[in-house]
Amino acid sequence: MRKGIIITTAIASGVVITALIATPSIAAMNRGGDPQGTGPTASSSQPYAQTEHMNRMGDGMGSASEMGAGMGAGNRAGMQGDASKGVGMAAGLADVASGTMTDEQKASLTAMAAEEKVAHDLHVAFAEKYDAAVFSRIARSETMHLDAVRTLLERYSITDPTIGLEVGVFPTDASQKLYDTLLAQGSASLDAARETARTVETTDIADLTAASAGVTAPDVLAVYEHLLTASQHHLSAFGG
């Protein structure tokens, strides 16, 4: 995978100072150091895009009333499993054909499941800590994205490394350390949390672009395309 970026945040005189440092991408870390990777760009898949309609509420395009979703421990279950929207997104793949995947592409898809969980769990944690509805709203979106990736894993008989893991628990030491680091950075302040969220979305965009290269399976390309567009919307929602 290509290199992503990870953020190092220092607080000085009340100002968040950000330094971008080249590090292995989230997806590469989620493979536990697996060197497999791919290059950039995704192609279009209209049937899935039309069915999903980008889920405007979850992907940073909702109305003011839609953005007022509640936060806190009581909302955790809803953010983890927004069943109707998650099933709807996965169901959008019903009319999109499957194809063939290389071992390298399967490894990238597996890593993407862990990457979506990192994003989801961080947003859940920040939603509980801060009075900012954007985190809970986008956490619901990440639930749908993980559900779509899991649908692909099932289609291609690939083991899902995230099944059964609680919020904040990850399948590899590298992804666990990454989550813990980002959580600590974002816990410094609301501004730091937003900056951390922007880093996550920027890295997702780079990883999804890389993972899409060379993929010919229509359903996989459709999901990658949707997740890429959604991450761009999320980035904007966090001020990126």
Short mmCIF file of C-alpha atoms in Angstrom, two decimals:
data_model
loop_
_atom_site.label_atom_id
_atom_site.label_comp_id
_atom_site.label_asym_id
_atom_site.label_seq_id
_atom_site.Cartn_x
_atom_site.Cartn_y
_atom_site.Cartn_z
CA MET A 1 0.00 0.00 0.00
CA ARG A 2 1.08 3.54 -0.46
CA LYS A 3 2.14 5.61 2.45
CA GLY A 4 -0.56 7.54 4.22
CA ILE A 5 -0.15 10.26 6.77
CA ILE A 6 -0.55 10.29 10.47
CA ILE A 7 -0.79 13.33 12.60
CA THR A 8 1.35 14.37 15.51
CA THR A 9 -0.33 17.04 17.57
CA ALA A 10 1.27 19.29 20.16
CA ILE A 11 -0.54 21.87 22.25
CA ALA A 12 1.38 25.12 22.72
CA SER A 13 -0.17 28.32 24.08
CA GLY A 14 -3.61 26.93 23.44
CA VAL A 15 -2.91 26.41 19.73
CA VAL A 16 -2.98 22.98 18.07
CA ILE A 17 0.20 22.59 16.02
CA THR A 18 0.09 19.86 13.45
CA ALA A 19 3.00 18.10 11.78
CA LEU A 20 2.34 15.61 9.01
CA ILE A 21 4.76 12.69 9.09
CA ALA A 22 5.10 10.01 6.42
CA THR A 23 4.18 6.62 7.94
CA PRO A 24 2.83 3.28 6.70
CA SER A 25 -0.83 3.58 5.76
CA ILE A 26 -3.60 2.46 8.09
CA ALA A 27 -4.48 -0.38 5.76
CA ALA A 28 -0.88 -1.62 5.69
CA MET A 29 -0.77 -1.56 9.49
CA ASN A 30 -4.04 -3.44 9.63
CA ARG A 31 -2.47 -6.21 7.57
CA GLY A 32 0.05 -6.55 10.38
CA GLY A 33 2.95 -5.45 8.21
CA ASP A 34 1.91 -7.38 5.09
CA PRO A 35 3.87 -5.68 2.30
CA GLN A 36 1.20 -6.26 -0.33
CA GLY A 37 -0.20 -3.12 -1.89
CA THR A 38 -1.73 -1.58 -4.97
CA GLY A 39 -1.61 1.70 -6.85
CA PRO A 40 -4.23 4.42 -7.49
CA THR A 41 -7.64 5.18 -8.99
CA ALA A 42 -11.11 3.69 -9.02
CA SER A 43 -13.56 3.34 -11.88
CA SER A 44 -17.26 4.11 -11.87
CA SER A 45 -20.06 1.67 -11.09
CA GLN A 46 -23.40 3.39 -11.65
CA PRO A 47 -25.90 0.74 -10.45
CA TYR A 48 -24.53 0.73 -6.92
CA ALA A 49 -24.07 4.50 -6.80
CA GLN A 50 -27.67 5.07 -7.90
CA THR A 51 -29.04 2.59 -5.36
CA GLU A 52 -27.07 4.02 -2.46
CA HIS A 53 -27.53 7.74 -3.38
CA MET A 54 -24.51 8.40 -1.19
CA ASN A 55 -26.62 8.14 1.97
CA ARG A 56 -26.71 11.91 2.40
CA MET A 57 -27.37 11.88 6.10
CA GLY A 58 -24.42 9.67 6.96
CA ASP A 59 -21.88 11.10 4.55
CA GLY A 60 -21.87 14.69 5.68
CA MET A 61 -24.63 16.00 3.41
CA GLY A 62 -27.67 15.89 5.68
CA SER A 63 -30.00 18.68 6.76
CA ALA A 64 -29.66 20.55 10.02
CA SER A 65 -32.27 18.34 11.67
CA GLU A 66 -30.55 15.17 10.45
CA MET A 67 -27.27 16.42 11.87
CA GLY A 68 -28.74 16.64 15.36
CA ALA A 69 -28.26 12.96 16.20
CA GLY A 70 -27.76 12.24 19.89
CA MET A 71 -24.49 11.19 21.45
CA GLY A 72 -23.25 9.39 24.55
CA ALA A 73 -23.20 5.85 25.82
CA GLY A 74 -26.90 5.36 25.19
CA ASN A 75 -26.35 5.98 21.48
CA ARG A 76 -23.37 3.64 21.14
CA ALA A 77 -25.42 0.64 20.04
CA GLY A 78 -27.20 2.67 17.38
CA MET A 79 -23.93 3.94 15.96
CA GLN A 80 -22.48 0.45 15.87
CA GLY A 81 -25.46 -1.09 14.12
CA ASP A 82 -27.79 1.23 12.22
CA ALA A 83 -29.43 -1.88 10.80
CA SER A 84 -31.82 -0.39 8.26
CA LYS A 85 -29.21 1.84 6.66
CA GLY A 86 -26.45 -0.74 6.86
CA VAL A 87 -28.57 -3.43 5.24
CA GLY A 88 -29.73 -0.92 2.63
CA MET A 89 -26.21 -0.07 1.63
CA ALA A 90 -25.17 -3.70 1.39
CA ALA A 91 -28.40 -4.54 -0.43
CA GLY A 92 -27.37 -2.03 -3.08
CA LEU A 93 -24.80 -4.61 -4.17
CA ALA A 94 -27.46 -7.16 -5.06
CA ASP A 95 -27.57 -6.06 -8.70
CA VAL A 96 -23.82 -5.56 -9.04
CA ALA A 97 -21.90 -8.54 -10.42
CA SER A 98 -19.05 -10.23 -8.62
CA GLY A 99 -15.74 -10.92 -10.29
CA THR A 100 -12.36 -12.33 -9.44
CA MET A 101 -9.78 -11.01 -6.98
CA THR A 102 -6.07 -11.66 -6.58
CA ASP A 103 -4.64 -12.64 -3.21
CA GLU A 104 -3.20 -9.14 -2.95
CA GLN A 105 -6.59 -7.57 -3.57
CA LYS A 106 -8.19 -9.84 -1.00
CA ALA A 107 -5.58 -8.75 1.55
CA SER A 108 -6.37 -5.12 0.79
CA LEU A 109 -10.09 -5.74 1.25
CA THR A 110 -9.44 -7.44 4.58
CA ALA A 111 -7.31 -4.50 5.69
CA MET A 112 -10.07 -2.12 4.63
CA ALA A 113 -12.47 -3.73 7.10
CA ALA A 114 -10.08 -2.97 9.95
CA GLU A 115 -9.53 0.55 8.61
CA GLU A 116 -13.26 1.29 8.53
CA LYS A 117 -13.50 0.01 12.10
CA VAL A 118 -10.70 2.33 13.21
CA ALA A 119 -12.58 5.28 11.73
CA HIS A 120 -15.91 4.17 13.19
CA ASP A 121 -14.60 3.54 16.70
CA LEU A 122 -12.74 6.85 16.84
CA HIS A 123 -15.88 8.75 15.84
CA VAL A 124 -17.87 6.86 18.46
CA ALA A 125 -15.33 7.76 21.15
CA PHE A 126 -15.26 11.43 20.14
CA ALA A 127 -19.07 11.54 19.93
CA GLU A 128 -19.24 10.47 23.56
CA LYS A 129 -16.58 12.96 24.65
CA TYR A 130 -17.58 16.10 22.75
CA ASP A 131 -20.80 18.00 22.10
CA ALA A 132 -20.41 17.85 18.31
CA ALA A 133 -23.06 15.95 16.34
CA VAL A 134 -20.77 15.44 13.36
CA PHE A 135 -18.98 12.57 15.11
CA SER A 136 -22.09 10.52 15.83
CA ARG A 137 -23.48 11.20 12.36
CA ILE A 138 -20.36 10.03 10.60
CA ALA A 139 -19.95 7.08 12.95
CA ARG A 140 -23.30 5.82 11.62
CA SER A 141 -21.99 6.24 8.10
CA GLU A 142 -18.88 4.23 8.96
CA THR A 143 -21.16 1.47 10.27
CA MET A 144 -22.71 1.23 6.81
CA HIS A 145 -19.32 1.25 5.14
CA LEU A 146 -18.05 -1.59 7.31
CA ASP A 147 -21.24 -3.51 6.58
CA ALA A 148 -20.64 -3.14 2.82
CA VAL A 149 -17.03 -4.32 3.15
CA ARG A 150 -18.22 -7.28 5.21
CA THR A 151 -20.71 -8.15 2.47
CA LEU A 152 -17.81 -8.33 0.02
CA LEU A 153 -15.73 -10.44 2.40
CA GLU A 154 -18.60 -12.90 2.65
CA ARG A 155 -19.10 -12.96 -1.13
CA TYR A 156 -15.48 -13.83 -1.74
CA SER A 157 -15.20 -16.24 1.22
CA ILE A 158 -12.63 -14.07 3.00
CA THR A 159 -12.36 -14.17 6.79
CA ASP A 160 -13.48 -10.92 8.44
CA PRO A 161 -10.88 -9.99 11.09
CA THR A 162 -13.24 -7.53 12.81
CA ILE A 163 -16.13 -9.85 13.63
CA GLY A 164 -16.94 -10.00 17.34
CA LEU A 165 -14.54 -7.21 18.33
CA GLU A 166 -15.81 -4.55 20.72
CA VAL A 167 -15.43 -0.83 20.11
CA GLY A 168 -11.77 0.07 20.58
CA VAL A 169 -10.48 -3.48 20.03
CA PHE A 170 -8.63 -4.39 16.80
CA PRO A 171 -7.32 -7.51 15.07
CA THR A 172 -3.60 -6.64 14.97
CA ASP A 173 -1.15 -5.03 17.37
CA ALA A 174 -0.38 -2.38 14.75
CA SER A 175 -4.00 -1.35 14.23
CA GLN A 176 -4.60 -1.37 17.99
CA LYS A 177 -1.60 0.90 18.57
CA LEU A 178 -2.75 3.18 15.76
CA TYR A 179 -6.22 3.54 17.25
CA ASP A 180 -4.84 4.17 20.74
CA THR A 181 -2.48 6.84 19.40
CA LEU A 182 -5.18 8.64 17.42
CA LEU A 183 -7.61 8.42 20.32
CA ALA A 184 -5.08 10.01 22.65
CA GLN A 185 -4.39 12.80 20.16
CA GLY A 186 -8.07 13.53 19.61
CA SER A 187 -8.84 13.46 23.32
CA ALA A 188 -6.79 16.61 23.92
CA SER A 189 -9.53 18.96 22.73
CA LEU A 190 -12.41 19.26 20.27
CA ASP A 191 -10.10 20.93 17.75
CA ALA A 192 -7.63 18.07 18.14
CA ALA A 193 -10.45 15.55 17.61
CA ARG A 194 -11.49 17.26 14.39
CA GLU A 195 -7.88 17.34 13.21
CA THR A 196 -7.50 13.65 14.01
CA ALA A 197 -10.72 12.90 12.10
CA ARG A 198 -9.37 14.79 9.10
CA THR A 199 -6.21 12.70 9.22
CA VAL A 200 -8.25 9.49 9.29
CA GLU A 201 -10.32 10.56 6.28
CA THR A 202 -7.27 11.76 4.33
CA THR A 203 -5.57 8.43 4.95
CA ASP A 204 -8.73 6.53 3.98
CA ILE A 205 -8.83 8.41 0.68
CA ALA A 206 -5.21 7.50 -0.08
CA ASP A 207 -5.71 3.84 0.89
CA LEU A 208 -8.95 3.45 -1.06
CA THR A 209 -7.39 5.01 -4.13
CA ALA A 210 -4.45 2.64 -3.89
CA ALA A 211 -6.63 -0.42 -3.19
CA SER A 212 -8.77 0.27 -6.27
CA ALA A 213 -5.91 0.02 -8.76
CA GLY A 214 -6.05 -3.10 -10.88
CA VAL A 215 -9.37 -4.28 -9.40
CA THR A 216 -11.76 -5.64 -12.03
CA ALA A 217 -14.53 -7.05 -9.82
CA PRO A 218 -17.52 -4.71 -10.37
CA ASP A 219 -18.90 -5.07 -6.83
CA VAL A 220 -15.55 -4.35 -5.20
CA LEU A 221 -15.00 -1.31 -7.39
CA ALA A 222 -18.51 -0.09 -6.57
CA VAL A 223 -17.89 -0.25 -2.83
CA TYR A 224 -14.46 1.36 -3.10
CA GLU A 225 -15.90 4.15 -5.22
CA HIS A 226 -18.65 4.81 -2.71
CA LEU A 227 -16.30 4.75 0.27
CA LEU A 228 -13.90 7.09 -1.51
CA THR A 229 -16.62 9.65 -2.24
CA ALA A 230 -17.97 9.31 1.29
CA SER A 231 -14.53 9.91 2.80
CA GLN A 232 -14.23 13.07 0.73
CA HIS A 233 -17.58 14.25 2.13
CA HIS A 234 -16.49 13.32 5.64
CA LEU A 235 -13.28 15.29 5.21
CA SER A 236 -15.33 18.34 4.26
CA ALA A 237 -17.65 17.79 7.22
CA PHE A 238 -14.63 17.95 9.53
CA GLY A 239 -13.41 21.15 7.91
CA GLY A 240 -10.93 19.61 5.50
#
